[in-house]
XYZ file of C-alpha atoms in Angstrom:
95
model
C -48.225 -10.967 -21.887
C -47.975 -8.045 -24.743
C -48.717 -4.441 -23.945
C -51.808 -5.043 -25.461
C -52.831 -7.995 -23.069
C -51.985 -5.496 -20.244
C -54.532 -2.546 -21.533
C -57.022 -5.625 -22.552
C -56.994 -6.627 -18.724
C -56.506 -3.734 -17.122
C -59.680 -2.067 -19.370
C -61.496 -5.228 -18.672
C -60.745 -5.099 -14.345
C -61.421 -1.157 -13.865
C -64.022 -0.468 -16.537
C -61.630 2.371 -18.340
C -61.553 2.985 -21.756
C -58.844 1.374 -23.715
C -57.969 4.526 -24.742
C -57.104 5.671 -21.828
C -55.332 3.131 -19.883
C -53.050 2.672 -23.173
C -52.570 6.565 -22.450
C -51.717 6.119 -19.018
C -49.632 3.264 -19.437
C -47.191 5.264 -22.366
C -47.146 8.029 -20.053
C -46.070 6.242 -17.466
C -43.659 4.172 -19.563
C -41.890 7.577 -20.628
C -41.552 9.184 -17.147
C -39.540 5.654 -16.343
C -37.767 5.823 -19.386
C -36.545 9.961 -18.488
C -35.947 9.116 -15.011
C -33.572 6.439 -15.837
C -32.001 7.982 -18.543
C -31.219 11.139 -16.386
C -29.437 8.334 -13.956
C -32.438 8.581 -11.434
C -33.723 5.592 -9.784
C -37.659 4.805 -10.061
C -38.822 2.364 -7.123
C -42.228 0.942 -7.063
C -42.460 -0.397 -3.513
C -43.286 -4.226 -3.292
C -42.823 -4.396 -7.153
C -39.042 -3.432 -7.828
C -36.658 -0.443 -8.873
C -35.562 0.547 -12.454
C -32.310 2.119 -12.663
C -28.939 2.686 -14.954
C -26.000 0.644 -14.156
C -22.505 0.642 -15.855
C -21.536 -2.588 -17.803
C -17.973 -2.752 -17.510
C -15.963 -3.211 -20.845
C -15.890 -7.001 -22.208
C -14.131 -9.461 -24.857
C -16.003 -11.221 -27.000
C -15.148 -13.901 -29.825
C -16.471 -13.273 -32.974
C -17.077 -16.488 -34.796
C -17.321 -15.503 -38.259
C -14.349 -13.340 -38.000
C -12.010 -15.789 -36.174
C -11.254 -12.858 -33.470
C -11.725 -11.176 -30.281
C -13.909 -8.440 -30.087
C -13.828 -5.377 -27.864
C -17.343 -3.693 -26.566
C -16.452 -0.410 -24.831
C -18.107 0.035 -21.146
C -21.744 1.888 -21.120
C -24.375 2.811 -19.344
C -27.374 0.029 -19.369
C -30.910 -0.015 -18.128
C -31.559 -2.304 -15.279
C -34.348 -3.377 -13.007
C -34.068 -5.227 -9.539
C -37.209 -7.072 -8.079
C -38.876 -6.635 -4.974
C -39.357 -8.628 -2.434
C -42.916 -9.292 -2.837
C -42.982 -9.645 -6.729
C -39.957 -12.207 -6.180
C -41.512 -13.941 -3.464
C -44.584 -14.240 -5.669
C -42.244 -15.615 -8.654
C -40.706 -18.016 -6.626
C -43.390 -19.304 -5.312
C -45.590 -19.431 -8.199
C -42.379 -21.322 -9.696
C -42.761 -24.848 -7.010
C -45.368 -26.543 -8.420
């Protein structure tokens, strides 16, 4: 599903403009974004929590090169799923 699948549906289900759920939906997309980029969690209860982790320096072997490659540790966005949304997946997944 595309962003644009999302607004299509949503638009469709609550009778909203496109306009304004694609609105809605960058607003709410940028208030995530903020919050987790000032190292605040954002939990949606039943759907999951987006947060910034640290991923701890690493080696890596660079083919082309012949050599091991350093990346430095940083900060990374992350997101952890609830317990309904993964219940959902997982069951949705046995067929």
């Amino acid at each position: 599903m595309t962003k644009e699948d999302l607004i299509n549906s949503i638009s469709a289900e609550t009778g909203y403009l496109k306009v304004v759920v694609s609105n809605v939906l960058e607003e709410v997309f940028k208030h995530i974004i903020n919050a987790v980029s000032n190292s605040e969690r954002v939990q949606f209860t039943n759907f999951g929590t987006f947060y910034a982790k640290n991923a701890a320096d690493r080696s890596v072997y660079d083919f082309k090169n012949k050599s091991s490659v350093k990346y430095p540790a940083r900060i990374v966005p992350a997101f952890k799923p609830g317990k309904v949304f993964k219940e959902s997946v997982e069951s949705n997944g046995r067929q």
